[in-house]
PDB file of C-alpha atoms in Angstrom:
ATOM      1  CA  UNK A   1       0.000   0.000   0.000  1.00 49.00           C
ATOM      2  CA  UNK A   2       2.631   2.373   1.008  1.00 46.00           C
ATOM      3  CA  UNK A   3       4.575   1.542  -2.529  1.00 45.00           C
ATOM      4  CA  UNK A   4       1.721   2.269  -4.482  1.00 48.00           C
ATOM      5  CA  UNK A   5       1.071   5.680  -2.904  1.00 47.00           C
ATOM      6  CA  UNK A   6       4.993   6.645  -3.817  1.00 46.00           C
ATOM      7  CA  UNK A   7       4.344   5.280  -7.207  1.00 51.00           C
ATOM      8  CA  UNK A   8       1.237   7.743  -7.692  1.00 49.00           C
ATOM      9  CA  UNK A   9       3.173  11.053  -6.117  1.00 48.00           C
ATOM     10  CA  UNK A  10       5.899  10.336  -8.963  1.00 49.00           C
ATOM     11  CA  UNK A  11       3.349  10.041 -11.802  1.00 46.00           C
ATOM     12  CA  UNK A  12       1.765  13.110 -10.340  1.00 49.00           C
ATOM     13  CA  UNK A  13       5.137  15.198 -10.329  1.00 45.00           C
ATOM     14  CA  UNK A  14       6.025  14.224 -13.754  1.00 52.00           C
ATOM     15  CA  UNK A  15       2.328  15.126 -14.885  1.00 52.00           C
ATOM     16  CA  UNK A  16       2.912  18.784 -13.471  1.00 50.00           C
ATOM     17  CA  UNK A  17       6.300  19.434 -14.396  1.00 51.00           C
ATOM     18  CA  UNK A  18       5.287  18.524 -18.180  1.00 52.00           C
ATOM     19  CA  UNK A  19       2.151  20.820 -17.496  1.00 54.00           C
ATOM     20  CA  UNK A  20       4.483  23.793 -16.646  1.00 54.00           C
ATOM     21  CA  UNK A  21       6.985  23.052 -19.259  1.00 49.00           C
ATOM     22  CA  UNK A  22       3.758  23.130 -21.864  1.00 50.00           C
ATOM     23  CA  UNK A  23       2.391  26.442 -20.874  1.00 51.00           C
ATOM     24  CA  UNK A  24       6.012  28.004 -20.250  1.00 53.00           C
ATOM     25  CA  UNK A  25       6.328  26.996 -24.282  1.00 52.00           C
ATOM     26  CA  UNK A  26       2.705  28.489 -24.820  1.00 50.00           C
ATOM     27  CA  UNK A  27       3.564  31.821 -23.311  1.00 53.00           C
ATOM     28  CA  UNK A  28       6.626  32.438 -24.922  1.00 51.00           C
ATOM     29  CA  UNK A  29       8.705  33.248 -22.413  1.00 54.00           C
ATOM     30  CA  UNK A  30      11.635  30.962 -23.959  1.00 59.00           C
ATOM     31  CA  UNK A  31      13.084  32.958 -27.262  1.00 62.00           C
ATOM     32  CA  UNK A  32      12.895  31.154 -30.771  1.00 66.00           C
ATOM     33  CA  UNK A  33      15.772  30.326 -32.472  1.00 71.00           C
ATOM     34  CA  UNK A  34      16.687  32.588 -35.461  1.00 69.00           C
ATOM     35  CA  UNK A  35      19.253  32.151 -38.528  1.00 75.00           C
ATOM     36  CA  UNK A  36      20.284  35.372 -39.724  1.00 77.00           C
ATOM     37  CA  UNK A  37      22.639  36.117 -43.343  1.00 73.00           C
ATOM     38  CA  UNK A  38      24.012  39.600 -45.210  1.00 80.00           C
ATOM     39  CA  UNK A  39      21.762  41.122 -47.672  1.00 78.00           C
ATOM     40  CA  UNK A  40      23.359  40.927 -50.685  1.00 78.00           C
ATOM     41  CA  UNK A  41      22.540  42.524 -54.580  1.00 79.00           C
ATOM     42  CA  UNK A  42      22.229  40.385 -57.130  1.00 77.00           C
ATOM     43  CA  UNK A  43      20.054  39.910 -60.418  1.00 77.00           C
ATOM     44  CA  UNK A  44      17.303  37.808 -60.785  1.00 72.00           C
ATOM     45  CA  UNK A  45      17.204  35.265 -63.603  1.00 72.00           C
ATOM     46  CA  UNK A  46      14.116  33.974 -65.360  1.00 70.00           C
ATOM     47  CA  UNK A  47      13.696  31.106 -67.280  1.00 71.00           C
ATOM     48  CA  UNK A  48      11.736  30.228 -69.371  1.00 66.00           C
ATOM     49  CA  UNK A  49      11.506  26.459 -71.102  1.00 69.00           C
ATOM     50  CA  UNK A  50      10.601  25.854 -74.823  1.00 65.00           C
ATOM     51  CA  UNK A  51      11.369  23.961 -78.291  1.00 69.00           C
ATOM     52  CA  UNK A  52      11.910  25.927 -81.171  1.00 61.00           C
ATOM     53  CA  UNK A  53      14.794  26.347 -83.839  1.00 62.00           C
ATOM     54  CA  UNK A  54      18.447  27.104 -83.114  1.00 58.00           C
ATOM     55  CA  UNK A  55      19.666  29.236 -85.609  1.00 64.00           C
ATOM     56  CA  UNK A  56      22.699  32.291 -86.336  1.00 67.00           C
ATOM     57  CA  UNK A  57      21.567  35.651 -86.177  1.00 67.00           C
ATOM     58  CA  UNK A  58      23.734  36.875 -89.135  1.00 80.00           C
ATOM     59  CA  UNK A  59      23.986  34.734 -91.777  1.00 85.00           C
ATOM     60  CA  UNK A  60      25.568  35.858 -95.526  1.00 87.00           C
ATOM     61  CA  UNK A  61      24.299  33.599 -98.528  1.00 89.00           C
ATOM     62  CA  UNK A  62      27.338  33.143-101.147  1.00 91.00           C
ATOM     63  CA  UNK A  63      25.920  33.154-104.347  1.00 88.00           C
ATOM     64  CA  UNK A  64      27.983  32.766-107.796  1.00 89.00           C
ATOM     65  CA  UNK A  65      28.203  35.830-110.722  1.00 89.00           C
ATOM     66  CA  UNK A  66      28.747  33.658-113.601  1.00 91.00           C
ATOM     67  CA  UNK A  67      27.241  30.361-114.408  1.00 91.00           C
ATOM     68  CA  UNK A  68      28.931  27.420-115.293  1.00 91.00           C
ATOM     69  CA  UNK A  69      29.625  23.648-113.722  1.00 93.00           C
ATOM     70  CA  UNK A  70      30.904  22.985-110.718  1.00 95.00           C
ATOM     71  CA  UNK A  71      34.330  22.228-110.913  1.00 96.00           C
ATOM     72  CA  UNK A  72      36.459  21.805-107.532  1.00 96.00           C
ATOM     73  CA  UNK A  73      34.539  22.159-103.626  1.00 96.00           C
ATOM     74  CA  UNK A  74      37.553  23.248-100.902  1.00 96.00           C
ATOM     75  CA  UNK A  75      34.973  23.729 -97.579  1.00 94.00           C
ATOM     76  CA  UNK A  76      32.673  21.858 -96.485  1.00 94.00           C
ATOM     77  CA  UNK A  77      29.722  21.861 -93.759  1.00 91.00           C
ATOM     78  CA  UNK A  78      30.586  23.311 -90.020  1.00 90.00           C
ATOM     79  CA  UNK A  79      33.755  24.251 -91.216  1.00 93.00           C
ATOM     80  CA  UNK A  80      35.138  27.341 -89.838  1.00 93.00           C
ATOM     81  CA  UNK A  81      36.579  30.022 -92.715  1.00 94.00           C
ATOM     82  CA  UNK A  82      38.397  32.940 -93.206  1.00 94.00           C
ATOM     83  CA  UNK A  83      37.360  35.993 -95.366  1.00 94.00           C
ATOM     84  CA  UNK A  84      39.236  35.578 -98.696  1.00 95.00           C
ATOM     85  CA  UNK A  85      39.284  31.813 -98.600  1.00 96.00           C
ATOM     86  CA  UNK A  86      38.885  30.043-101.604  1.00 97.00           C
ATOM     87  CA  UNK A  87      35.517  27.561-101.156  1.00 96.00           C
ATOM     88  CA  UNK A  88      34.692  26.231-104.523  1.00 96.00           C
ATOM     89  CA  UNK A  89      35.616  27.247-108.378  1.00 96.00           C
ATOM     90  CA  UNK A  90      33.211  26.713-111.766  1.00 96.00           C
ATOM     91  CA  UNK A  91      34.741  25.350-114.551  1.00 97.00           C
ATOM     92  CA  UNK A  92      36.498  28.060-116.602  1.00 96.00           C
ATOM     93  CA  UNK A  93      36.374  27.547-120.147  1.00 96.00           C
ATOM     94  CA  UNK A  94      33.589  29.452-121.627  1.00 94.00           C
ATOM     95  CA  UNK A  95      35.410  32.622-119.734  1.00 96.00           C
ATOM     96  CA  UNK A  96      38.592  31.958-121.065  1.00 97.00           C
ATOM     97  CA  UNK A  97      37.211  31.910-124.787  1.00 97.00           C
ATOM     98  CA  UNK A  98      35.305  35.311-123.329  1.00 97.00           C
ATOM     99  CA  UNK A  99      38.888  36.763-122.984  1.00 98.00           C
ATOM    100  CA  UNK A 100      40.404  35.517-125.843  1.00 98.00           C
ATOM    101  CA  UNK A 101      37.465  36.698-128.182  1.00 98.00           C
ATOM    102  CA  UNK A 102      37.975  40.448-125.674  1.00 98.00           C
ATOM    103  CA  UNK A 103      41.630  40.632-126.811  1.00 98.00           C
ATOM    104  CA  UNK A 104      41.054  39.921-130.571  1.00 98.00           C
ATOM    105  CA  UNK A 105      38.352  42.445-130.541  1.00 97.00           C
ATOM    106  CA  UNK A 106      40.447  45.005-128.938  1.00 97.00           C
ATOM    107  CA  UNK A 107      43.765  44.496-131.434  1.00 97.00           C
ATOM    108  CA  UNK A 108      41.068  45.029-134.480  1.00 97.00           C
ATOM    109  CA  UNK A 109      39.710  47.892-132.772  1.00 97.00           C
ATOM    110  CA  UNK A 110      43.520  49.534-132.090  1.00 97.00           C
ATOM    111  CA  UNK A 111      44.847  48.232-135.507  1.00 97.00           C
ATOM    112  CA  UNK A 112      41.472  50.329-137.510  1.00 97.00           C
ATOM    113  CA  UNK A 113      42.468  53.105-134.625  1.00 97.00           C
ATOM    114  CA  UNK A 114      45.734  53.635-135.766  1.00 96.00           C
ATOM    115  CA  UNK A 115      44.752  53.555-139.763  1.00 96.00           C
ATOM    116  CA  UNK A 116      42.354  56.336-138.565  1.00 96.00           C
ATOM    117  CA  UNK A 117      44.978  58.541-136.969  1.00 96.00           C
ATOM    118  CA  UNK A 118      46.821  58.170-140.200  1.00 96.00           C
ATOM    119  CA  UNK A 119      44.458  59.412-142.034  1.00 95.00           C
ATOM    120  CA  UNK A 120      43.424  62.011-140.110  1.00 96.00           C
ATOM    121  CA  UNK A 121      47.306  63.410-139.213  1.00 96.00           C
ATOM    122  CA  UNK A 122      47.465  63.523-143.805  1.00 95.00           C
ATOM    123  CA  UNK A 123      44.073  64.964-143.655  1.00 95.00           C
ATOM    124  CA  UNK A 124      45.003  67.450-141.159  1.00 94.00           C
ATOM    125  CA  UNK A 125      48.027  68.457-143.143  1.00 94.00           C
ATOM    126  CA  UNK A 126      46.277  68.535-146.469  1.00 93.00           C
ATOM    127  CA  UNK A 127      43.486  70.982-144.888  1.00 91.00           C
ATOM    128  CA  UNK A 128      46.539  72.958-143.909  1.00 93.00           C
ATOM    129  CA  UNK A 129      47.458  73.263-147.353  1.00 94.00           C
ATOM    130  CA  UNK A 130      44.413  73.877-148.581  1.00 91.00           C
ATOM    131  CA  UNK A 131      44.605  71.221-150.325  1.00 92.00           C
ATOM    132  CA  UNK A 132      41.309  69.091-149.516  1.00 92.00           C
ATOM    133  CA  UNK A 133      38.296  70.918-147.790  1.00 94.00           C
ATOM    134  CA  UNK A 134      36.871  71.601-144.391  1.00 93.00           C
ATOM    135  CA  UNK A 135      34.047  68.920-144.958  1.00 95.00           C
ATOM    136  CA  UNK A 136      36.918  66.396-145.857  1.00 93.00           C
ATOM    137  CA  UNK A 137      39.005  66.830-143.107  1.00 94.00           C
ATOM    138  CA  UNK A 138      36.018  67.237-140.539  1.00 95.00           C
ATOM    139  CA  UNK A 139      34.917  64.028-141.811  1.00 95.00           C
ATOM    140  CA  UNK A 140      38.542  62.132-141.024  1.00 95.00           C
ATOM    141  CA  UNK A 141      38.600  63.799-137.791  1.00 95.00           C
ATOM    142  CA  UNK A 142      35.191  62.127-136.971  1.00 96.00           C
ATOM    143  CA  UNK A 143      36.255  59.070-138.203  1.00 96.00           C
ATOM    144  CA  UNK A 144      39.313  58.813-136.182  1.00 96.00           C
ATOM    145  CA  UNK A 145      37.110  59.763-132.653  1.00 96.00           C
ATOM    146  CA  UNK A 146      34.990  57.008-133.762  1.00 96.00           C
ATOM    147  CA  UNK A 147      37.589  54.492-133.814  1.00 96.00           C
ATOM    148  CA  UNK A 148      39.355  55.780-130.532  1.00 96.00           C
ATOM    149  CA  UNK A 149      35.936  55.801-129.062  1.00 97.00           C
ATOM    150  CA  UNK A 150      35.408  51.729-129.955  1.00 97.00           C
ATOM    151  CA  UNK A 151      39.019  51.205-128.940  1.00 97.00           C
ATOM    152  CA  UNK A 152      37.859  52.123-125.498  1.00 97.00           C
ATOM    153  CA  UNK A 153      34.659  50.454-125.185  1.00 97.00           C
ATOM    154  CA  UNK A 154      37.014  47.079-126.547  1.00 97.00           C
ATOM    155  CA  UNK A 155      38.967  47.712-123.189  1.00 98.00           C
ATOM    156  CA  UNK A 156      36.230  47.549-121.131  1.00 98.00           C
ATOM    157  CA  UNK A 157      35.028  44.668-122.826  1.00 98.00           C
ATOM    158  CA  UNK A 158      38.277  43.050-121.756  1.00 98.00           C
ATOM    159  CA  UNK A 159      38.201  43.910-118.605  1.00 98.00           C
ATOM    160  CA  UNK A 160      34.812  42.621-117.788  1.00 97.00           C
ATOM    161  CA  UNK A 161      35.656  39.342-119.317  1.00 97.00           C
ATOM    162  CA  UNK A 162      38.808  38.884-117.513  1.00 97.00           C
ATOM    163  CA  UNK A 163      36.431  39.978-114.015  1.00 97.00           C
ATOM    164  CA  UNK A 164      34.307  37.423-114.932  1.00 96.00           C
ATOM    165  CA  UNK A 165      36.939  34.746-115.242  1.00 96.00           C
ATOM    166  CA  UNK A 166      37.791  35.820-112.078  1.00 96.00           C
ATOM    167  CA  UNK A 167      34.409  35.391-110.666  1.00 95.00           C
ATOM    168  CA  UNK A 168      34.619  31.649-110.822  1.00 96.00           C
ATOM    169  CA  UNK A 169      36.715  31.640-108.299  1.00 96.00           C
ATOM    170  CA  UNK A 170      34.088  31.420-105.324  1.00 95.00           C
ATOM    171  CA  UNK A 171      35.911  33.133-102.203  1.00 96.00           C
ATOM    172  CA  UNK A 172      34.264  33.512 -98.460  1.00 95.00           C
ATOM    173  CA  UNK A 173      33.249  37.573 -97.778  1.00 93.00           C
ATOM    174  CA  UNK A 174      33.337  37.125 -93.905  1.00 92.00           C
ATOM    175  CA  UNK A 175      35.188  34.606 -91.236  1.00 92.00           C
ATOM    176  CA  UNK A 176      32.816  32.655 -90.493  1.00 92.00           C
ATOM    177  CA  UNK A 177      30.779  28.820 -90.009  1.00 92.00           C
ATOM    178  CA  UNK A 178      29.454  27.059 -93.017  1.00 93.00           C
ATOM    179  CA  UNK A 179      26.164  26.272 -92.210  1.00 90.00           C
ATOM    180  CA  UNK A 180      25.051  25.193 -95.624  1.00 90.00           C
ATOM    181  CA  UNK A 181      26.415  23.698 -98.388  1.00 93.00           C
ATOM    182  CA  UNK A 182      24.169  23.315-101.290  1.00 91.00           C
ATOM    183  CA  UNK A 183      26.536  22.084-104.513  1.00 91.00           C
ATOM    184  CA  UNK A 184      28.259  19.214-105.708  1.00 93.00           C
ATOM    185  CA  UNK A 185      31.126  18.797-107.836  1.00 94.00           C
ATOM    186  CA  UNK A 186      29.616  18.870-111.604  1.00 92.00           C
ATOM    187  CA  UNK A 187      26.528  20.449-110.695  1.00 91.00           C
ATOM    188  CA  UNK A 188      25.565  23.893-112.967  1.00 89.00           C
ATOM    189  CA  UNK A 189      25.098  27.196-111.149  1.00 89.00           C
ATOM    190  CA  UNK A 190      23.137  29.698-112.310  1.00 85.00           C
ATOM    191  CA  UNK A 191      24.432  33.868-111.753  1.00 80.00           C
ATOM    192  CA  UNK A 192      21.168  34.604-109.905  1.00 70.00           C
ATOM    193  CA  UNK A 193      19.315  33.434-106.560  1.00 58.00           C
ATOM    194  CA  UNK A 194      16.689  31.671-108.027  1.00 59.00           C
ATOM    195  CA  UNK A 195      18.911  28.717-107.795  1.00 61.00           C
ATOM    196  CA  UNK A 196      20.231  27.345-104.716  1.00 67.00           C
ATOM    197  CA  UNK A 197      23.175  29.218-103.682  1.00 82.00           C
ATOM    198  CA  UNK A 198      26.495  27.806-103.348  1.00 90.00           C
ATOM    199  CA  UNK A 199      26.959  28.055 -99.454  1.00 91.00           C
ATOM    200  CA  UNK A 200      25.278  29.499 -96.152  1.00 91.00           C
ATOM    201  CA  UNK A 201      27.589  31.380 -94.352  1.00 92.00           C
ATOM    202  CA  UNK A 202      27.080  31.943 -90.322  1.00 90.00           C
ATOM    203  CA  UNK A 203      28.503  35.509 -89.053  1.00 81.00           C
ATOM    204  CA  UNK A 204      29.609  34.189 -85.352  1.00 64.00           C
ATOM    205  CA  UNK A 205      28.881  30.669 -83.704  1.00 58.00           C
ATOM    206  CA  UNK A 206      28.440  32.116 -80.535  1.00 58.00           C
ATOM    207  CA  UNK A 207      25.775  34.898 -82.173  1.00 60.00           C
ATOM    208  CA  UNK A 208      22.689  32.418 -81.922  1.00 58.00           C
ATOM    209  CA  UNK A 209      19.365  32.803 -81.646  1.00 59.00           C
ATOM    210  CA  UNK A 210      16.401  30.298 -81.251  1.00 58.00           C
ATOM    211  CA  UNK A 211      12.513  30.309 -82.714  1.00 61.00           C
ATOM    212  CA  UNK A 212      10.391  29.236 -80.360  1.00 60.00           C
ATOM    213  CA  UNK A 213       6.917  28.897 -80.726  1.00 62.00           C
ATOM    214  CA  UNK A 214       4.796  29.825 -77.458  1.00 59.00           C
ATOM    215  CA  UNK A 215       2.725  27.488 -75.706  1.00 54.00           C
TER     216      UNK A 215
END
């Protein structure tokens, strides 16, 4: 009897000492615990995910200014270029007879030149002697302009021939990352962009951009 009335005064202490830890909780009286940091500045980042197309944001299409075949392809797909860099040639022969057929025109043009200065340096003294009349020397001196005149437009005839020869050479007109090749060894090129254009030059690799469509 006298155990279980110790027994019942223990219960009873731990039953009140629990009570007063409770309501000691309740009032507050014992501080929470805080964790406490430096403000910093900093950016915020949003992000935002999507599919769409990667893609450059400068690209430069290389197109050809004379048509011909395909002859020779030196770059190739993702490969990195320099400005200047020779990427493909056309096959050359139909602007080599261009320049052949601008020389021969230009040597008849300076050969009937020449027989016109002739003429006109007689003429000229013949007027002085009064000789032969103003009509007839007027008419040698035209004659001779004429032929000076066609001598000139022979040269530029040259000149654009031999430019156009040089056009087949197809050369890159930035550094840059192929993105696109669109020829083949043998295959005809047209001067004009209604045909696919040689290559697809990207600007920068790192200057990307991508199309995404919004869900």
């Amino acid at each position: 009897m006298k155990k279980m009335k110790i027994t019942a005064a223990a219960v009873g202490v731990i039953i009140l000492a629990g009570t007063g830890w409770f309501y000691k909780r309740a009032d507050g009286s014992e501080a929470p615990v805080y964790r406490t940091a430096t403000i910093e500045r900093g950016s915020v980042k949003p992000t935002v995910s999507a599919t769409g197309t990667l893609s450059a944001v400068k690209t430069i299409q290389v197109g050809t200014q004379v048509s011909g075949q395909v002859a020779a392809i030196y770059a190739d797909f993702n490969q990195h270029v320099r400005r200047g860099q020779l990427l493909a040639s056309i096959d050359p022969a139909l602007q080599n007879q261009a320049v052949k057929e601008a020389q021969a025109q230009l040597e008849r043009a300076l050969a009937t030149m020449e027989q016109a200065e002739g003429d006109y340096t007689r003429n000229k003294q013949l007027f002085d002697w009064k000789i032969i009349t103003a009509s007839e020397f007027s008419a040698a001196q035209s004659n001779f302009s004429v032929h000076k005149a066609d001598v000139k437009s022979a040269q530029i005839a040259l000149e654009r021939a031999r430019q156009n020869l040089a056009y087949t050479k197809i050369y890159a007109p930035i550094d840059g990352v192929i993105v696109e090749r669109n020829v083949d060894v043998g295959q005809t090129v047209a001067a004009n962009f209604s045909t696919p254009q040689p290559f697809l030059i990207a600007n920068e690799r790192s200057d990307i951009q991508i199309l995404a469509l919004q869900g």
